[in-house]
Coordinates of C-alpha atoms and ligand atoms in Angstrom, one line a residue:
X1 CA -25.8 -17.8 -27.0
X2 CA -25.8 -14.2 -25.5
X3 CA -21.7 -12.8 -24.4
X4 CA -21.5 -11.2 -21.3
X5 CA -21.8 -7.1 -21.8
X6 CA -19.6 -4.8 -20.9
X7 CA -19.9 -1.1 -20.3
X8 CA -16.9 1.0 -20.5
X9 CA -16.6 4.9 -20.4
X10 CA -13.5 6.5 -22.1
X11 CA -12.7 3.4 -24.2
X12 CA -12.0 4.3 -27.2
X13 CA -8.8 4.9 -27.7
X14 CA -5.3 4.6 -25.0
X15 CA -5.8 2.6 -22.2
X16 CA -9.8 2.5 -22.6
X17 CA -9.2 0.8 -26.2
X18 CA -6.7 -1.7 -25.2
X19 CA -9.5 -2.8 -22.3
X20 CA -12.4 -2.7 -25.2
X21 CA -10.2 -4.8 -27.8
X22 CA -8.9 -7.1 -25.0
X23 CA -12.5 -8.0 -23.6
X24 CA -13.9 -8.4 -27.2
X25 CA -11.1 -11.0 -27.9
X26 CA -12.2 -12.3 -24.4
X27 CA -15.9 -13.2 -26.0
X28 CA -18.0 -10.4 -24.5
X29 CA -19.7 -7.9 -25.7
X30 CA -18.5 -4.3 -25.5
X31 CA -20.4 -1.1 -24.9
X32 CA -18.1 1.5 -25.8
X33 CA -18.2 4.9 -24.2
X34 CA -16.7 7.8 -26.4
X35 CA -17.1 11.0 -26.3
X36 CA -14.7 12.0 -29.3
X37 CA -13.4 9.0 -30.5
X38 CA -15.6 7.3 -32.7
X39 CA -13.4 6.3 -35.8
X40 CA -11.1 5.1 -33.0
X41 CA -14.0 3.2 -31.6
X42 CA -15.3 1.5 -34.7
X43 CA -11.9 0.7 -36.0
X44 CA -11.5 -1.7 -32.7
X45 CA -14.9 -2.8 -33.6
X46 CA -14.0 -3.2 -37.1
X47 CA -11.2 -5.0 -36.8
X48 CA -12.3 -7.2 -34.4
X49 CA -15.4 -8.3 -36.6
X50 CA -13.1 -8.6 -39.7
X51 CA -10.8 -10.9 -37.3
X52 CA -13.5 -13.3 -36.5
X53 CA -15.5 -13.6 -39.4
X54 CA -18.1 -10.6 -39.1
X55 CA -19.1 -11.6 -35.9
X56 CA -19.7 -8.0 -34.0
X57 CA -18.7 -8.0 -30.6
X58 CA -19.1 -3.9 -29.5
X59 CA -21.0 -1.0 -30.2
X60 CA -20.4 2.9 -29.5
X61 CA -21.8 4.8 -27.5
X62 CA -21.4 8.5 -27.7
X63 CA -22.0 11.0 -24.5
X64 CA -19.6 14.3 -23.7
X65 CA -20.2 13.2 -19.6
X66 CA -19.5 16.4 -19.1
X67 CA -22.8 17.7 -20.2
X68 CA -25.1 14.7 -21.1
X69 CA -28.2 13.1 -19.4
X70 CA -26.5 10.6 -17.7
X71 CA -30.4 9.4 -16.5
X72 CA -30.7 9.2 -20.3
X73 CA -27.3 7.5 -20.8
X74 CA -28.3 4.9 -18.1
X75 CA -31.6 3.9 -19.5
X76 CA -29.9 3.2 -22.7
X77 CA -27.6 0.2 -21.5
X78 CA -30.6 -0.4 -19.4
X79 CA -32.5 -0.8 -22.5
X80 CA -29.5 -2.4 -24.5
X81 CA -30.7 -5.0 -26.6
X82 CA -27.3 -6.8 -25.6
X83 CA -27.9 -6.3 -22.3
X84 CA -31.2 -7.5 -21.8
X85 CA -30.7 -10.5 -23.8
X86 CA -27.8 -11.4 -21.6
X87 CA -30.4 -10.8 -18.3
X88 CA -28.0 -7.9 -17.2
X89 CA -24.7 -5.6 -17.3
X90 CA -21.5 -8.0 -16.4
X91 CA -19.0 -5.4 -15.9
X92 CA -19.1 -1.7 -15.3
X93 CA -15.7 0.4 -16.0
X94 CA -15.2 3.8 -15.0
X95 CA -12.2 4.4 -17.2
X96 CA -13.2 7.8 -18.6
X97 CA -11.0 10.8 -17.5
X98 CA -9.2 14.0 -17.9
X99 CA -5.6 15.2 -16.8
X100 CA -4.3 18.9 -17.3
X101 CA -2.0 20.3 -14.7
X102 CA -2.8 23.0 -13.6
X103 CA -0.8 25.7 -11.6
X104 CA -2.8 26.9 -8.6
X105 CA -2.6 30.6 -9.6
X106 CA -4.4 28.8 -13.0
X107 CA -6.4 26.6 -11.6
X108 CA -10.1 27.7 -11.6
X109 CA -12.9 26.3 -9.4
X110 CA -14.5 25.3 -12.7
X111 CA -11.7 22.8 -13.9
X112 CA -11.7 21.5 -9.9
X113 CA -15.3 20.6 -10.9
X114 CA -14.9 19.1 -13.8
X115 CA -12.2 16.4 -12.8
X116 CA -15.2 15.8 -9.9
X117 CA -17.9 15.5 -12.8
X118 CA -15.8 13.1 -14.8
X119 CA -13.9 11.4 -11.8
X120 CA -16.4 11.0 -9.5
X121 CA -20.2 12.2 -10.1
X122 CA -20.4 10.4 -13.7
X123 CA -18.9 6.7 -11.6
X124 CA -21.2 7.3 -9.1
X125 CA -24.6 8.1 -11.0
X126 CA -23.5 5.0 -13.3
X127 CA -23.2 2.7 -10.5
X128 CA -26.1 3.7 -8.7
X129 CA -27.9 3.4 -12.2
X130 CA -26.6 0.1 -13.7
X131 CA -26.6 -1.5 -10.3
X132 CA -29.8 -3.6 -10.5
X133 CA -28.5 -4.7 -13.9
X134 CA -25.1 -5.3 -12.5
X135 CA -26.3 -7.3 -9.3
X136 CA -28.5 -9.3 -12.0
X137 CA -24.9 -11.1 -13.6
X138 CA -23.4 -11.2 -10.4
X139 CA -21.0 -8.5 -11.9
X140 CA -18.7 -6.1 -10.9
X141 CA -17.9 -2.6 -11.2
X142 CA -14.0 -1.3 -11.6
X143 CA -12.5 2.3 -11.0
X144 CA -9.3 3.3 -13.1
X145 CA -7.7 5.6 -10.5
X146 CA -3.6 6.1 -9.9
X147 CA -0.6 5.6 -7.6
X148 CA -0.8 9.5 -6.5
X149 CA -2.6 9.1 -2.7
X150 CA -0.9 10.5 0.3
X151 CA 1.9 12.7 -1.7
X152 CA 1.9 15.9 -3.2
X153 CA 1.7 16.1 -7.3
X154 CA 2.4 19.8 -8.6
X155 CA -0.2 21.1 -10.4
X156 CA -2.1 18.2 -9.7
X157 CA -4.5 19.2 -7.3
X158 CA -7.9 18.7 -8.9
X159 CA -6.7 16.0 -10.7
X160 CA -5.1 13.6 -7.8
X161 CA -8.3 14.9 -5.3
X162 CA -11.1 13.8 -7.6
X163 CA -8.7 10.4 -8.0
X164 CA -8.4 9.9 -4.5
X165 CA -12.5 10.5 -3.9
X166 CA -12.7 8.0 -6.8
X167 CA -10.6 5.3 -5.0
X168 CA -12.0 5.8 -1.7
X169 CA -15.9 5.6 -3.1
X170 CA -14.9 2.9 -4.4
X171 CA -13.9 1.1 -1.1
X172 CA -17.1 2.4 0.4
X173 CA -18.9 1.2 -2.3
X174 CA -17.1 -2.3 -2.2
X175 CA -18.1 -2.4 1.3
X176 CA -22.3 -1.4 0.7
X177 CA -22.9 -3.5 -2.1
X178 CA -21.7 -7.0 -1.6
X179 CA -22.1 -9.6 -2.1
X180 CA -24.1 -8.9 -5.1
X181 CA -22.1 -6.6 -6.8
X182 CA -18.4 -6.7 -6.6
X183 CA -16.3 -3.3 -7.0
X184 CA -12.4 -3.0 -7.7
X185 CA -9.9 -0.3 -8.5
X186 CA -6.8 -0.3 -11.1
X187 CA -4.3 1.4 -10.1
X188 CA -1.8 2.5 -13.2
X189 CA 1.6 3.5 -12.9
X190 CA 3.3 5.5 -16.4
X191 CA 1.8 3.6 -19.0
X192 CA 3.0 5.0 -22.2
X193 CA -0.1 5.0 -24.4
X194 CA 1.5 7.5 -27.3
X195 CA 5.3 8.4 -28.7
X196 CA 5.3 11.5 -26.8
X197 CA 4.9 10.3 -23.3
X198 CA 8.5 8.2 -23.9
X199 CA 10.5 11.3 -23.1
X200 CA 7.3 12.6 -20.5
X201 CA 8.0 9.8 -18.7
X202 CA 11.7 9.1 -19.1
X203 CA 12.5 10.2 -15.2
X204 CA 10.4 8.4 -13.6
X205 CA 10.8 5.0 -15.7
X206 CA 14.7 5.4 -14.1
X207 CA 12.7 4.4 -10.4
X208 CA 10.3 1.9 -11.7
X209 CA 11.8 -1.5 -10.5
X210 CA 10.5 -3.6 -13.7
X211 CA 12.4 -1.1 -15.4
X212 CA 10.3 -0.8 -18.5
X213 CA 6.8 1.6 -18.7
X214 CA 3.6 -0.1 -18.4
X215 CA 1.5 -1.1 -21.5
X216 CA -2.0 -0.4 -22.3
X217 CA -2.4 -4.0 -22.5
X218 CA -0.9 -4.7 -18.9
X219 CA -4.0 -2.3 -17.7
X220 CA -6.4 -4.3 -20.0
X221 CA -5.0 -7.9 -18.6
X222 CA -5.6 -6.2 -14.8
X223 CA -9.3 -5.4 -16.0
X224 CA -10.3 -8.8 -17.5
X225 CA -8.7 -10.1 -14.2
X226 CA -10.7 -8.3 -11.9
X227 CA -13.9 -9.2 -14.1
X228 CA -13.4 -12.9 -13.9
X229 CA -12.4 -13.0 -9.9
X230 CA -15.7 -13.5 -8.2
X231 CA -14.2 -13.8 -5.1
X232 CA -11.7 -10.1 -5.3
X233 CA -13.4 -7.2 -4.1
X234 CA -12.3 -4.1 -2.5
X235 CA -9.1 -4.1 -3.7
X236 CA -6.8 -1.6 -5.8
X237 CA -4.2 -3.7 -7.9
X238 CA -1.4 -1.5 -8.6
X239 CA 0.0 -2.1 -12.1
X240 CA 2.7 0.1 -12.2
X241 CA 6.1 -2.3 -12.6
X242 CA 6.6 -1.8 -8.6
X243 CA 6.8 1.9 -8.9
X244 CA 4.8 2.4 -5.4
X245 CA 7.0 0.4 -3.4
X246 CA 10.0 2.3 -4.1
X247 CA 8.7 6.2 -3.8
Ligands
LIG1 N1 -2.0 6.9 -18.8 C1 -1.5 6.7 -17.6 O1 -0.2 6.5 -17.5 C2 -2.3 6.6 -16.4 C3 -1.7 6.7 -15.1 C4 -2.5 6.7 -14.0 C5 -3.9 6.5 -14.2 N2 -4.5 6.4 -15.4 C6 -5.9 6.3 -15.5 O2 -6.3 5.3 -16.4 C7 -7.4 5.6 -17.2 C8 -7.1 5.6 -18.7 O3 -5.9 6.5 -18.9 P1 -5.7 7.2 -20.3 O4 -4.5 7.9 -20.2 O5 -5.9 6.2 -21.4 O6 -7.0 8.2 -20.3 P2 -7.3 9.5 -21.2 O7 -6.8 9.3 -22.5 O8 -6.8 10.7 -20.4 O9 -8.9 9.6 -21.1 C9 -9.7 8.5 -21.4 C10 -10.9 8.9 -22.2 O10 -11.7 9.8 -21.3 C11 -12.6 10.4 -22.2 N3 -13.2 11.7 -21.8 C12 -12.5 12.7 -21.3 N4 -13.3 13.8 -21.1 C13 -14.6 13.3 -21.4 C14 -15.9 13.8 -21.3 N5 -16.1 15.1 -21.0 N6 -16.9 13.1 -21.7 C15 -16.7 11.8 -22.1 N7 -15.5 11.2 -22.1 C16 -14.5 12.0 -21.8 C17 -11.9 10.6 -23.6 O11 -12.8 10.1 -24.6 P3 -12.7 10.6 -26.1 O12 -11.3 10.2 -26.6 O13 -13.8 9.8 -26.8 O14 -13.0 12.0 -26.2 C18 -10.7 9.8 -23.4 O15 -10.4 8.9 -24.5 C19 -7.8 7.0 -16.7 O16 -8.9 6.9 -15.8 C20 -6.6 7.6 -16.1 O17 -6.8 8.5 -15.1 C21 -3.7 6.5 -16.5

């Protein structure tokens, strides 16, 4: 029998690999988006297979989104063996992303477009793309974007505007394309995804009312969530340990 597929951008390692990993475990089939992290990729992969007894459950594929065909990278999942097996794309997450702050003196139009590219132009050219292959599972598209709307984050600028066009397309989106396709946003708080961000995020964990950083896995559980709701859409879940009620 064919698994549901998957299609996720950015998710091979942090917060994109505990999604991929999680959904694999989950019994579908995961189309994983890298642009550098391939060993990181195939190790999920990997381990996954060796868990449950060399079944495969993902494959990689690799795309810098900041210069690819993205009419080429849509015709491949289009064309996914997995994909057309299963009569369609399930799930389509827009996890991929960059984040450098940037002082405004520093901050060249160039980098402004690039968090666009990646935040916004690359979610939106996949959606339009996969859409008829979406709309054919009854699936849903999700949108990783963040708690920082309607305050000012230093340095942040490019970063937190592309974010907040993300979230809002999102809605828009949500709205124009039920009810065949729905189309959800994850919100993360600090989720420490490496031993450096402990300290990073030390100040801020002192406000978080669950009083502990978020997981990569908390993320993940939010993601298979949204997948499996067929009746949620619209909606940005905030998983962030109550962080945005308190700021
Ligand atoms: N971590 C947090 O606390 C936090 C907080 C709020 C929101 N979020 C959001 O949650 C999502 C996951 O967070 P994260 O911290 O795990 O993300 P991340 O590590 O910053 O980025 C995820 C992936 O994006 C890919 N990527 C970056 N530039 C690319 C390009 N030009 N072409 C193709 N892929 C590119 C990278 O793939 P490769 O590694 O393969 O190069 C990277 O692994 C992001 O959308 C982020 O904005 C995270």
């Amino acid at each position: 029998m064919s698994k549901p597929v998957v299609f996720i951008t950015g998710g091979g390692r942090r917060i994109g690999a505990a999604i991929s990993s999680m959904l694999m475990d989950e019994g579908y089939f995961v189309l994983i988006h890298v642009r550098n992290s391939v060993e990181e990729a195939q190790a999920i992969i990997d381990a996954h297979s060796k868990a449950n007894g060399g079944e495969t459950s993902g494959e990689i594929i690799t795309a810098d989104l900041l210069n690819a065909d993205i009419g080429e990278l849509i015709a491949r999942i289009q064309n996914h063996p997995k994909v057309i097996a299963d009569g369609g794309l399930f799930g389509l997450i827009n996890n991929a992303s960059v984040y450098q702050p940037i002082s405004f003196d520093d901050l060249t139009f160039e980098e402004f477009k690039k968090n666009f590219i990646i935040h916004v132009e690359v979610p939106f050219l996949l959606t339009k793309g996969l859409y008829e292959q979406i709309k054919a599972k009854s699936g849903s598209v999700i949108g990783l974007v963040d708690t920082s709307q309607g305050r000012a984050w230093k340095d942040l600028t490019h970063y937190t505007a592309s974010k907040n066009a993300l979230r809002q397309m999102m809605i828009n989106l949500a709205g124009d394309l039920h009810p065949h396709v729905r189309v959800n946003c994850i919100a993360p708080g600090a989720i420490i995804s490496a031993a450096w961000e402990i300290e990073h995020f030390a100040s801020v964990l002192e406000k978080v009312p669950m009083g502990r950083s978020g997981e990569p896995k908390d993320i993940a559980s939010a993601a298979k969530f949204l997948l499996e709701s067929d009746h949620i859409s619209g909606q940005i879940i905030n998983v962030d340990g109550g962080w945005t009620i308190v700021e």
